[in-house]
PDB file of C-alpha atoms in Angstrom:
ATOM      1  CA  MET A 112     -31.956  70.154 -83.320  1.00  0.00           C
ATOM      2  CA  THR A 113     -28.310  68.849 -82.908  1.00  0.00           C
ATOM      3  CA  LEU A 114     -27.496  66.146 -80.092  1.00  0.00           C
ATOM      4  CA  ARG A 115     -23.993  66.893 -78.529  1.00  0.00           C
ATOM      5  CA  VAL A 116     -22.110  64.181 -76.310  1.00  0.00           C
ATOM      6  CA  SER A 117     -19.466  65.270 -74.249  1.00  0.00           C
ATOM      7  CA  HIS A 118     -16.002  63.444 -73.951  1.00  0.00           C
ATOM      8  CA  LEU A 119     -16.912  62.543 -70.326  1.00  0.00           C
ATOM      9  CA  ASP A 120     -20.345  61.237 -71.794  1.00  0.00           C
ATOM     10  CA  GLU A 121     -18.539  58.986 -74.439  1.00  0.00           C
ATOM     11  CA  LEU A 122     -16.477  57.492 -71.572  1.00  0.00           C
ATOM     12  CA  GLU A 123     -19.169  56.770 -69.380  1.00  0.00           C
ATOM     13  CA  ALA A 124     -20.892  55.129 -72.310  1.00  0.00           C
ATOM     14  CA  GLU A 125     -18.216  52.914 -73.096  1.00  0.00           C
ATOM     15  CA  SER A 126     -17.403  51.715 -69.481  1.00  0.00           C
ATOM     16  CA  ILE A 127     -21.054  51.101 -68.933  1.00  0.00           C
ATOM     17  CA  PHE A 128     -21.246  49.070 -71.868  1.00  0.00           C
ATOM     18  CA  VAL A 129     -18.151  47.015 -70.864  1.00  0.00           C
ATOM     19  CA  MET A 130     -19.550  46.430 -67.842  1.00  0.00           C
ATOM     20  CA  ARG A 131     -22.928  44.901 -69.144  1.00  0.00           C
ATOM     21  CA  GLU A 132     -21.141  42.670 -71.740  1.00  0.00           C
ATOM     22  CA  VAL A 133     -19.061  41.498 -68.463  1.00  0.00           C
ATOM     23  CA  VAL A 134     -22.089  40.494 -66.745  1.00  0.00           C
ATOM     24  CA  ALA A 135     -24.151  39.222 -69.684  1.00  0.00           C
ATOM     25  CA  GLU A 136     -21.327  36.815 -70.568  1.00  0.00           C
ATOM     26  CA  PHE A 137     -19.525  35.854 -67.476  1.00  0.00           C
ATOM     27  CA  GLU A 138     -20.942  33.796 -64.359  1.00  0.00           C
ATOM     28  CA  ARG A 139     -19.244  35.034 -61.164  1.00  0.00           C
ATOM     29  CA  PRO A 140     -17.993  38.573 -61.644  1.00  0.00           C
ATOM     30  CA  VAL A 141     -16.519  40.710 -58.841  1.00  0.00           C
ATOM     31  CA  LEU A 142     -15.028  44.607 -58.884  1.00  0.00           C
ATOM     32  CA  LEU A 143     -12.014  45.280 -56.958  1.00  0.00           C
ATOM     33  CA  PHE A 144     -12.574  48.027 -54.594  1.00  0.00           C
ATOM     34  CA  SER A 145     -10.101  49.603 -52.681  1.00  0.00           C
ATOM     35  CA  GLY A 146     -11.756  52.953 -51.826  1.00  0.00           C
ATOM     36  CA  GLY A 147      -9.145  54.715 -54.516  1.00  0.00           C
ATOM     37  CA  LYS A 148     -10.692  57.077 -56.810  1.00  0.00           C
ATOM     38  CA  ASP A 149     -10.539  55.090 -60.005  1.00  0.00           C
ATOM     39  CA  SER A 150     -12.570  52.211 -58.097  1.00  0.00           C
ATOM     40  CA  VAL A 151     -14.706  54.690 -56.633  1.00  0.00           C
ATOM     41  CA  VAL A 152     -15.556  55.863 -60.236  1.00  0.00           C
ATOM     42  CA  MET A 153     -16.022  52.206 -61.151  1.00  0.00           C
ATOM     43  CA  LEU A 154     -18.534  51.921 -58.157  1.00  0.00           C
ATOM     44  CA  ARG A 155     -20.632  54.840 -59.795  1.00  0.00           C
ATOM     45  CA  LEU A 156     -20.470  53.319 -63.225  1.00  0.00           C
ATOM     46  CA  ALA A 157     -21.536  49.935 -61.963  1.00  0.00           C
ATOM     47  CA  GLU A 158     -24.583  52.014 -60.184  1.00  0.00           C
ATOM     48  CA  LYS A 159     -25.825  53.548 -63.560  1.00  0.00           C
ATOM     49  CA  ALA A 160     -25.329  50.548 -65.493  1.00  0.00           C
ATOM     50  CA  PHE A 161     -27.821  48.485 -63.567  1.00  0.00           C
ATOM     51  CA  THR A 162     -30.042  50.968 -62.117  1.00  0.00           C
ATOM     52  CA  PRO A 163     -32.747  50.775 -60.618  1.00  0.00           C
ATOM     53  CA  ALA A 164     -31.354  46.983 -59.760  1.00  0.00           C
ATOM     54  CA  ARG A 165     -28.818  46.691 -57.209  1.00  0.00           C
ATOM     55  CA  ILE A 166     -25.191  46.092 -58.449  1.00  0.00           C
ATOM     56  CA  PRO A 167     -25.082  42.491 -59.496  1.00  0.00           C
ATOM     57  CA  PHE A 168     -21.832  41.474 -58.186  1.00  0.00           C
ATOM     58  CA  PRO A 169     -19.673  41.532 -54.817  1.00  0.00           C
ATOM     59  CA  VAL A 170     -16.959  44.108 -54.432  1.00  0.00           C
ATOM     60  CA  MET A 171     -13.291  42.700 -53.176  1.00  0.00           C
ATOM     61  CA  HIS A 172     -10.537  44.420 -51.549  1.00  0.00           C
ATOM     62  CA  VAL A 173      -6.872  42.662 -51.335  1.00  0.00           C
ATOM     63  CA  ASP A 174      -6.065  44.162 -47.731  1.00  0.00           C
ATOM     64  CA  THR A 175      -2.290  44.068 -46.886  1.00  0.00           C
ATOM     65  CA  GLY A 176      -2.749  45.212 -43.589  1.00  0.00           C
ATOM     66  CA  HIS A 177      -0.583  48.496 -44.284  1.00  0.00           C
ATOM     67  CA  ASN A 178      -3.583  50.592 -45.455  1.00  0.00           C
ATOM     68  CA  PHE A 179      -4.543  54.165 -44.663  1.00  0.00           C
ATOM     69  CA  ARG A 180      -7.136  54.180 -41.844  1.00  0.00           C
ATOM     70  CA  GLU A 181      -9.025  57.305 -44.090  1.00  0.00           C
ATOM     71  CA  VAL A 182      -9.494  55.203 -47.005  1.00  0.00           C
ATOM     72  CA  LEU A 183     -10.532  51.959 -44.971  1.00  0.00           C
ATOM     73  CA  GLU A 184     -13.224  53.912 -43.225  1.00  0.00           C
ATOM     74  CA  TYR A 185     -14.354  55.222 -46.518  1.00  0.00           C
ATOM     75  CA  ARG A 186     -14.390  52.002 -47.838  1.00  0.00           C
ATOM     76  CA  ASP A 187     -16.604  50.369 -45.206  1.00  0.00           C
ATOM     77  CA  ALA A 188     -19.178  53.268 -45.313  1.00  0.00           C
ATOM     78  CA  ARG A 189     -19.401  53.283 -49.067  1.00  0.00           C
ATOM     79  CA  VAL A 190     -20.020  49.722 -49.181  1.00  0.00           C
ATOM     80  CA  THR A 191     -22.622  49.884 -46.598  1.00  0.00           C
ATOM     81  CA  ALA A 192     -24.474  52.831 -48.165  1.00  0.00           C
ATOM     82  CA  LEU A 193     -24.739  51.035 -51.440  1.00  0.00           C
ATOM     83  CA  GLY A 194     -25.650  47.537 -49.703  1.00  0.00           C
ATOM     84  CA  LEU A 195     -22.915  45.633 -51.217  1.00  0.00           C
ATOM     85  CA  SER A 196     -21.238  42.666 -50.314  1.00  0.00           C
ATOM     86  CA  LEU A 197     -17.662  43.126 -49.328  1.00  0.00           C
ATOM     87  CA  ILE A 198     -14.904  40.324 -49.381  1.00  0.00           C
ATOM     88  CA  VAL A 199     -11.606  41.122 -47.835  1.00  0.00           C
ATOM     89  CA  ALA A 200      -8.460  39.109 -49.281  1.00  0.00           C
ATOM     90  CA  SER A 201      -6.348  39.537 -46.154  1.00  0.00           C
ATOM     91  CA  VAL A 202      -2.785  39.492 -46.387  1.00  0.00           C
ATOM     92  CA  PRO A 203      -1.968  39.348 -42.626  1.00  0.00           C
ATOM     93  CA  GLU A 204      -4.334  36.325 -42.174  1.00  0.00           C
ATOM     94  CA  ALA A 205      -2.783  34.677 -45.354  1.00  0.00           C
ATOM     95  CA  ILE A 206       0.885  35.363 -43.709  1.00  0.00           C
ATOM     96  CA  ASP A 207      -0.530  33.886 -40.472  1.00  0.00           C
ATOM     97  CA  ALA A 208      -1.847  30.603 -42.593  1.00  0.00           C
ATOM     98  CA  GLY A 209       1.488  30.267 -43.939  1.00  0.00           C
ATOM     99  CA  LEU A 210       0.264  30.942 -47.410  1.00  0.00           C
ATOM    100  CA  VAL A 211       3.055  33.801 -47.848  1.00  0.00           C
ATOM    101  CA  ARG A 212       5.780  34.986 -46.167  1.00  0.00           C
ATOM    102  CA  GLU A 213       6.756  38.566 -45.425  1.00  0.00           C
ATOM    103  CA  PRO A 214       9.542  40.204 -47.119  1.00  0.00           C
ATOM    104  CA  ALA A 215      12.501  41.200 -44.567  1.00  0.00           C
ATOM    105  CA  ASP A 216      11.843  44.815 -45.607  1.00  0.00           C
ATOM    106  CA  GLY A 217       8.036  44.526 -44.388  1.00  0.00           C
ATOM    107  CA  THR A 218       6.717  45.515 -47.498  1.00  0.00           C
ATOM    108  CA  ARG A 219       3.856  43.648 -48.557  1.00  0.00           C
ATOM    109  CA  ASN A 220       2.619  44.840 -51.830  1.00  0.00           C
ATOM    110  CA  ARG A 221       4.665  41.815 -53.858  1.00  0.00           C
ATOM    111  CA  ILE A 222       2.663  38.981 -51.790  1.00  0.00           C
ATOM    112  CA  GLN A 223      -0.663  40.708 -52.731  1.00  0.00           C
ATOM    113  CA  THR A 224      -0.554  38.320 -55.741  1.00  0.00           C
ATOM    114  CA  PRO A 225      -1.037  35.048 -54.079  1.00  0.00           C
ATOM    115  CA  VAL A 226      -3.725  36.210 -51.919  1.00  0.00           C
ATOM    116  CA  LEU A 227      -5.540  37.774 -54.648  1.00  0.00           C
ATOM    117  CA  LEU A 228      -5.356  34.404 -56.789  1.00  0.00           C
ATOM    118  CA  SER A 229      -6.233  32.270 -53.714  1.00  0.00           C
ATOM    119  CA  ALA A 230      -9.367  34.504 -53.517  1.00  0.00           C
ATOM    120  CA  VAL A 231     -10.219  33.972 -57.299  1.00  0.00           C
ATOM    121  CA  GLU A 232      -9.956  30.130 -56.709  1.00  0.00           C
ATOM    122  CA  LYS A 233     -11.878  30.146 -53.650  1.00  0.00           C
ATOM    123  CA  TYR A 234     -14.672  32.069 -54.631  1.00  0.00           C
ATOM    124  CA  ARG A 235     -14.493  30.998 -58.381  1.00  0.00           C
ATOM    125  CA  PHE A 236     -14.566  34.663 -59.776  1.00  0.00           C
ATOM    126  CA  ASP A 237     -14.110  34.411 -63.687  1.00  0.00           C
ATOM    127  CA  ALA A 238     -14.092  38.493 -64.179  1.00  0.00           C
ATOM    128  CA  LEU A 239     -12.330  40.954 -62.230  1.00  0.00           C
ATOM    129  CA  PHE A 240     -13.367  44.446 -62.868  1.00  0.00           C
ATOM    130  CA  GLY A 241     -10.230  46.787 -62.185  1.00  0.00           C
ATOM    131  CA  GLY A 242      -9.530  50.259 -62.467  1.00  0.00           C
ATOM    132  CA  ALA A 243      -6.211  50.235 -64.446  1.00  0.00           C
ATOM    133  CA  ARG A 244      -5.859  52.868 -66.939  1.00  0.00           C
ATOM    134  CA  ARG A 245      -3.365  53.088 -69.848  1.00  0.00           C
ATOM    135  CA  ASP A 246      -1.711  56.427 -69.163  1.00  0.00           C
ATOM    136  CA  GLU A 247      -1.074  55.576 -65.779  1.00  0.00           C
ATOM    137  CA  GLU A 248       2.082  53.091 -66.086  1.00  0.00           C
ATOM    138  CA  LYS A 249       3.361  51.724 -69.729  1.00  0.00           C
ATOM    139  CA  ALA A 250       2.833  48.184 -68.618  1.00  0.00           C
ATOM    140  CA  ARG A 251      -1.017  49.242 -68.568  1.00  0.00           C
ATOM    141  CA  ALA A 252      -0.805  50.232 -71.843  1.00  0.00           C
ATOM    142  CA  LYS A 253      -0.167  47.093 -73.136  1.00  0.00           C
ATOM    143  CA  GLU A 254      -3.704  45.560 -72.054  1.00  0.00           C
ATOM    144  CA  ARG A 255      -6.835  45.783 -73.495  1.00  0.00           C
ATOM    145  CA  MET A 256     -10.398  46.187 -72.084  1.00  0.00           C
ATOM    146  CA  TYR A 257     -10.306  42.055 -71.731  1.00  0.00           C
ATOM    147  CA  SER A 258      -7.003  40.924 -70.080  1.00  0.00           C
ATOM    148  CA  PHE A 259      -7.182  37.202 -70.125  1.00  0.00           C
ATOM    149  CA  ARG A 260      -5.389  35.230 -67.393  1.00  0.00           C
ATOM    150  CA  ASP A 261      -4.535  31.496 -67.847  1.00  0.00           C
ATOM    151  CA  GLU A 262      -5.493  28.721 -65.221  1.00  0.00           C
ATOM    152  CA  PHE A 263      -2.457  29.924 -63.041  1.00  0.00           C
ATOM    153  CA  GLY A 264      -3.910  33.606 -63.273  1.00  0.00           C
ATOM    154  CA  GLN A 265      -0.789  34.572 -65.186  1.00  0.00           C
ATOM    155  CA  TRP A 266      -0.415  37.066 -68.136  1.00  0.00           C
ATOM    156  CA  ASP A 267       0.930  36.767 -71.246  1.00  0.00           C
ATOM    157  CA  PRO A 268       1.235  40.124 -73.266  1.00  0.00           C
ATOM    158  CA  LYS A 269       1.752  38.508 -76.492  1.00  0.00           C
ATOM    159  CA  ASN A 270      -1.591  36.298 -76.207  1.00  0.00           C
ATOM    160  CA  GLN A 271      -4.167  39.196 -76.480  1.00  0.00           C
ATOM    161  CA  ARG A 272      -7.453  39.069 -78.383  1.00  0.00           C
ATOM    162  CA  PRO A 273      -8.123  41.987 -80.787  1.00  0.00           C
ATOM    163  CA  GLU A 274     -11.230  44.097 -79.747  1.00  0.00           C
ATOM    164  CA  LEU A 275     -11.746  45.807 -83.225  1.00  0.00           C
ATOM    165  CA  TRP A 276     -15.284  47.537 -83.538  1.00  0.00           C
ATOM    166  CA  ALA A 277     -15.728  47.449 -79.730  1.00  0.00           C
ATOM    167  CA  LEU A 278     -16.338  43.688 -79.906  1.00  0.00           C
ATOM    168  CA  TYR A 279     -15.292  41.426 -76.908  1.00  0.00           C
ATOM    169  CA  ASN A 280     -14.688  37.774 -76.980  1.00  0.00           C
ATOM    170  CA  GLY A 281     -15.103  36.356 -73.383  1.00  0.00           C
ATOM    171  CA  ARG A 282     -14.708  32.905 -74.406  1.00  0.00           C
ATOM    172  CA  HIS A 283     -12.763  31.008 -71.933  1.00  0.00           C
ATOM    173  CA  HIS A 284     -11.801  27.512 -70.567  1.00  0.00           C
ATOM    174  CA  ALA A 285     -12.563  26.422 -66.595  1.00  0.00           C
ATOM    175  CA  GLY A 286     -10.344  27.963 -64.188  1.00  0.00           C
ATOM    176  CA  GLU A 287      -9.350  30.756 -66.751  1.00  0.00           C
ATOM    177  CA  SER A 288     -10.208  34.343 -66.005  1.00  0.00           C
ATOM    178  CA  ILE A 289     -10.109  37.800 -67.084  1.00  0.00           C
ATOM    179  CA  ARG A 290      -9.322  41.272 -65.925  1.00  0.00           C
ATOM    180  CA  VAL A 291     -11.831  43.778 -67.415  1.00  0.00           C
ATOM    181  CA  PHE A 292     -10.509  47.492 -67.510  1.00  0.00           C
ATOM    182  CA  PRO A 293     -13.451  49.674 -67.985  1.00  0.00           C
ATOM    183  CA  LEU A 294     -11.593  52.768 -67.285  1.00  0.00           C
ATOM    184  CA  SER A 295      -8.947  52.112 -69.946  1.00  0.00           C
ATOM    185  CA  ASN A 296      -9.302  55.095 -72.298  1.00  0.00           C
ATOM    186  CA  TRP A 297      -9.855  57.391 -69.206  1.00  0.00           C
ATOM    187  CA  THR A 298      -7.094  59.658 -67.899  1.00  0.00           C
ATOM    188  CA  GLU A 299      -6.595  61.007 -64.453  1.00  0.00           C
ATOM    189  CA  LEU A 300      -7.697  64.008 -65.424  1.00  0.00           C
ATOM    190  CA  ASP A 301     -11.072  62.488 -66.825  1.00  0.00           C
ATOM    191  CA  VAL A 302     -11.394  60.490 -63.606  1.00  0.00           C
ATOM    192  CA  TRP A 303     -11.322  63.820 -61.386  1.00  0.00           C
ATOM    193  CA  HIS A 304     -13.413  65.576 -64.094  1.00  0.00           C
ATOM    194  CA  TYR A 305     -15.878  62.801 -63.631  1.00  0.00           C
ATOM    195  CA  ILE A 306     -15.855  62.936 -59.679  1.00  0.00           C
ATOM    196  CA  ALA A 307     -16.489  66.564 -59.832  1.00  0.00           C
ATOM    197  CA  ARG A 308     -19.482  66.032 -62.430  1.00  0.00           C
ATOM    198  CA  GLU A 309     -20.988  63.173 -60.112  1.00  0.00           C
ATOM    199  CA  ARG A 310     -20.142  64.895 -57.029  1.00  0.00           C
ATOM    200  CA  LEU A 311     -18.511  61.648 -55.461  1.00  0.00           C
ATOM    201  CA  PRO A 312     -17.113  61.562 -51.921  1.00  0.00           C
ATOM    202  CA  LEU A 313     -13.623  60.745 -51.432  1.00  0.00           C
ATOM    203  CA  PRO A 314     -11.418  59.716 -48.746  1.00  0.00           C
ATOM    204  CA  SER A 315     -10.019  63.068 -47.182  1.00  0.00           C
ATOM    205  CA  ILE A 316      -6.544  62.174 -47.924  1.00  0.00           C
ATOM    206  CA  TYR A 317      -6.804  62.736 -51.531  1.00  0.00           C
ATOM    207  CA  PHE A 318      -7.060  66.432 -50.709  1.00  0.00           C
ATOM    208  CA  ALA A 319      -4.308  68.882 -48.808  1.00  0.00           C
ATOM    209  CA  HIS A 320      -3.880  68.609 -45.283  1.00  0.00           C
ATOM    210  CA  GLU A 321      -1.141  68.825 -42.631  1.00  0.00           C
ATOM    211  CA  ARG A 322       0.740  65.440 -42.458  1.00  0.00           C
ATOM    212  CA  GLU A 323       3.878  64.267 -40.835  1.00  0.00           C
ATOM    213  CA  VAL A 324       6.251  62.960 -43.420  1.00  0.00           C
ATOM    214  CA  VAL A 325       9.531  61.867 -44.404  1.00  0.00           C
ATOM    215  CA  GLU A 326      11.522  62.385 -47.668  1.00  0.00           C
ATOM    216  CA  ARG A 327      12.928  59.275 -49.070  1.00  0.00           C
ATOM    217  CA  ASN A 328      14.111  58.505 -52.749  1.00  0.00           C
ATOM    218  CA  GLY A 329      12.589  62.138 -53.657  1.00  0.00           C
ATOM    219  CA  MET A 330       9.579  61.130 -52.166  1.00  0.00           C
ATOM    220  CA  TRP A 331       7.124  61.914 -49.108  1.00  0.00           C
ATOM    221  CA  TYR A 332       6.141  59.017 -47.117  1.00  0.00           C
ATOM    222  CA  ALA A 333       3.534  59.506 -44.032  1.00  0.00           C
ATOM    223  CA  VAL A 334       5.038  58.748 -40.761  1.00  0.00           C
ATOM    224  CA  ASN A 335       2.933  56.302 -39.352  1.00  0.00           C
ATOM    225  CA  GLU A 336       2.797  52.723 -37.302  1.00  0.00           C
ATOM    226  CA  PHE A 337       4.017  51.027 -40.722  1.00  0.00           C
ATOM    227  CA  LEU A 338       6.668  53.354 -41.606  1.00  0.00           C
ATOM    228  CA  ARG A 339       9.216  55.122 -38.988  1.00  0.00           C
ATOM    229  CA  PRO A 340      12.157  57.290 -40.240  1.00  0.00           C
ATOM    230  CA  ARG A 341      15.080  55.446 -40.660  1.00  0.00           C
ATOM    231  CA  PRO A 342      18.704  56.482 -39.234  1.00  0.00           C
ATOM    232  CA  GLY A 343      19.669  59.915 -40.205  1.00  0.00           C
ATOM    233  CA  GLU A 344      16.151  60.825 -41.548  1.00  0.00           C
ATOM    234  CA  SER A 345      14.351  63.229 -39.761  1.00  0.00           C
ATOM    235  CA  SER A 346      10.343  63.957 -40.313  1.00  0.00           C
ATOM    236  CA  ARG A 347       8.504  67.023 -40.367  1.00  0.00           C
ATOM    237  CA  LEU A 348       4.988  68.562 -41.249  1.00  0.00           C
ATOM    238  CA  ARG A 349       4.212  69.505 -44.375  1.00  0.00           C
ATOM    239  CA  ARG A 350       1.286  70.224 -46.452  1.00  0.00           C
ATOM    240  CA  VAL A 351       0.515  67.201 -48.739  1.00  0.00           C
ATOM    241  CA  ARG A 352      -2.106  65.093 -50.862  1.00  0.00           C
ATOM    242  CA  TYR A 353      -2.427  61.854 -52.226  1.00  0.00           C
ATOM    243  CA  ARG A 354      -2.726  61.236 -55.868  1.00  0.00           C
ATOM    244  CA  THR A 355      -3.303  57.534 -55.223  1.00  0.00           C
ATOM    245  CA  VAL A 356      -3.773  55.126 -52.501  1.00  0.00           C
ATOM    246  CA  GLY A 357      -2.639  51.998 -51.444  1.00  0.00           C
ATOM    247  CA  ASP A 358      -0.055  50.344 -48.932  1.00  0.00           C
ATOM    248  CA  ALA A 359       0.951  53.144 -46.551  1.00  0.00           C
ATOM    249  CA  THR A 360       4.636  51.720 -46.900  1.00  0.00           C
ATOM    250  CA  GLN A 361       5.136  52.184 -50.471  1.00  0.00           C
ATOM    251  CA  THR A 362       2.477  55.214 -51.178  1.00  0.00           C
ATOM    252  CA  ALA A 363       4.027  58.513 -51.048  1.00  0.00           C
ATOM    253  CA  ALA A 364       2.042  61.945 -50.773  1.00  0.00           C
ATOM    254  CA  VAL A 365       2.906  64.896 -53.074  1.00  0.00           C
ATOM    255  CA  LEU A 366       3.231  68.797 -51.793  1.00  0.00           C
ATOM    256  CA  SER A 367       0.186  70.390 -52.743  1.00  0.00           C
ATOM    257  CA  ASP A 368      -2.306  73.247 -51.839  1.00  0.00           C
ATOM    258  CA  ALA A 369      -5.076  71.629 -53.543  1.00  0.00           C
ATOM    259  CA  ASP A 370      -8.032  70.974 -50.754  1.00  0.00           C
ATOM    260  CA  SER A 371     -11.077  70.911 -53.116  1.00  0.00           C
ATOM    261  CA  VAL A 372     -11.858  68.914 -56.286  1.00  0.00           C
ATOM    262  CA  GLU A 373     -11.622  72.161 -58.562  1.00  0.00           C
ATOM    263  CA  LYS A 374      -8.015  72.880 -57.504  1.00  0.00           C
ATOM    264  CA  VAL A 375      -6.711  68.946 -57.660  1.00  0.00           C
ATOM    265  CA  ILE A 376      -8.144  69.369 -61.613  1.00  0.00           C
ATOM    266  CA  ASP A 377      -6.134  72.509 -61.968  1.00  0.00           C
ATOM    267  CA  GLU A 378      -2.976  70.732 -60.619  1.00  0.00           C
ATOM    268  CA  VAL A 379      -3.518  67.512 -62.317  1.00  0.00           C
ATOM    269  CA  ALA A 380      -3.860  69.389 -65.837  1.00  0.00           C
ATOM    270  CA  SER A 381      -0.683  71.003 -65.185  1.00  0.00           C
ATOM    271  CA  THR A 382       1.556  67.882 -63.935  1.00  0.00           C
ATOM    272  CA  ARG A 383       3.561  65.989 -66.501  1.00  0.00           C
ATOM    273  CA  ILE A 384       4.064  62.811 -64.468  1.00  0.00           C
ATOM    274  CA  THR A 385       1.659  60.056 -63.821  1.00  0.00           C
ATOM    275  CA  GLU A 386       0.642  59.472 -60.415  1.00  0.00           C
ATOM    276  CA  ARG A 387       2.010  56.188 -59.941  1.00  0.00           C
ATOM    277  CA  GLY A 388       5.176  57.495 -61.251  1.00  0.00           C
ATOM    278  CA  ALA A 389       5.194  60.293 -58.909  1.00  0.00           C
ATOM    279  CA  THR A 390       4.421  58.520 -55.724  1.00  0.00           C
ATOM    280  CA  ARG A 391       4.504  54.695 -55.953  1.00  0.00           C
ATOM    281  CA  GLY A 392       7.875  53.398 -54.634  1.00  0.00           C
ATOM    282  CA  ASP A 393       6.923  49.641 -55.626  1.00  0.00           C
ATOM    283  CA  ASP A 394       7.235  51.142 -59.163  1.00  0.00           C
ATOM    284  CA  ARG A 395      10.699  51.893 -58.878  1.00  0.00           C
ATOM    285  CA  VAL A 396      12.048  48.906 -57.985  1.00  0.00           C
ATOM    286  CA  SER A 397      13.139  48.340 -61.916  1.00  0.00           C
ATOM    287  CA  GLU A 398      11.905  49.484 -65.416  1.00  0.00           C
ATOM    288  CA  ALA A 399       9.585  46.219 -65.641  1.00  0.00           C
ATOM    289  CA  ALA A 400       8.587  46.022 -62.015  1.00  0.00           C
ATOM    290  CA  MET A 401       4.899  46.470 -62.747  1.00  0.00           C
ATOM    291  CA  GLU A 402       4.801  44.221 -65.930  1.00  0.00           C
ATOM    292  CA  ASP A 403       6.733  41.572 -63.895  1.00  0.00           C
ATOM    293  CA  ARG A 404       4.037  41.327 -61.327  1.00  0.00           C
ATOM    294  CA  LYS A 405       1.639  41.429 -63.880  1.00  0.00           C
ATOM    295  CA  ARG A 406       2.897  38.135 -65.511  1.00  0.00           C
ATOM    296  CA  GLU A 407       2.583  36.783 -62.016  1.00  0.00           C
ATOM    297  CA  GLY A 408      -0.977  37.475 -61.488  1.00  0.00           C
ATOM    298  CA  TYR A 409      -0.921  41.011 -60.209  1.00  0.00           C
ATOM    299  CA  PHE A 410      -3.939  43.569 -61.445  1.00  0.00           C
TER     300      PHE A 410
END
């Protein structure tokens, strides 16, 4: 009898192994959960890693206050269904408290970083699970499964530890932490195949729907309470879906008729641009936008 293990089975096993290693080595891990597809998959992996016990760490969302309503509703429903402890690191609360200052243009992605670092310090988290994948942005490809951060939460891409033969060195000093990326070796297509296999529910905006949008810099942004048409712009109804979710002022949709998981898989299989490249306005600030933010402490 020949035992055959599928590609998804291999990815799943590797991710579960990494999660169990972190829980064994670190005292206070947390999983970053926004309600996006990658964090949804990570939550499913955590379920499998520790069943029949409950997931042994809380989840945290760094909330800009500019989130899509459908995603927040999904986040809360999923957390409730699994009986998890949700920590919300609120950017609006940080603005009110004077911890950060909102930029003149009203975008808040850049000021997520100090809010995240403040939460890490407050709750003394020493390991943070994130859903970053190497294929989504070139700066992501510079990191390994364990991405070490100094006592200021900053990342030095030249100071990374080898991970030969899947051996992970979690040694760290007080105040230091690591960001852990169990989905490093997954692709966007892998994520969607896994969602299909596991029949995971997702926020509705991941599937094609009619939405009022405005075209800006070659991308389609939803018109909402946080983003209004500028002088000279006109909105229109288009059939769109979101490949990634985040701050509604910086995350664009793509024109699409893919209204099911199977159709999304076919669409993703034929695309030649990553989801961040196609839909994240904050990554277009400069060639090194993501890397600059990661050096400051961003995920």
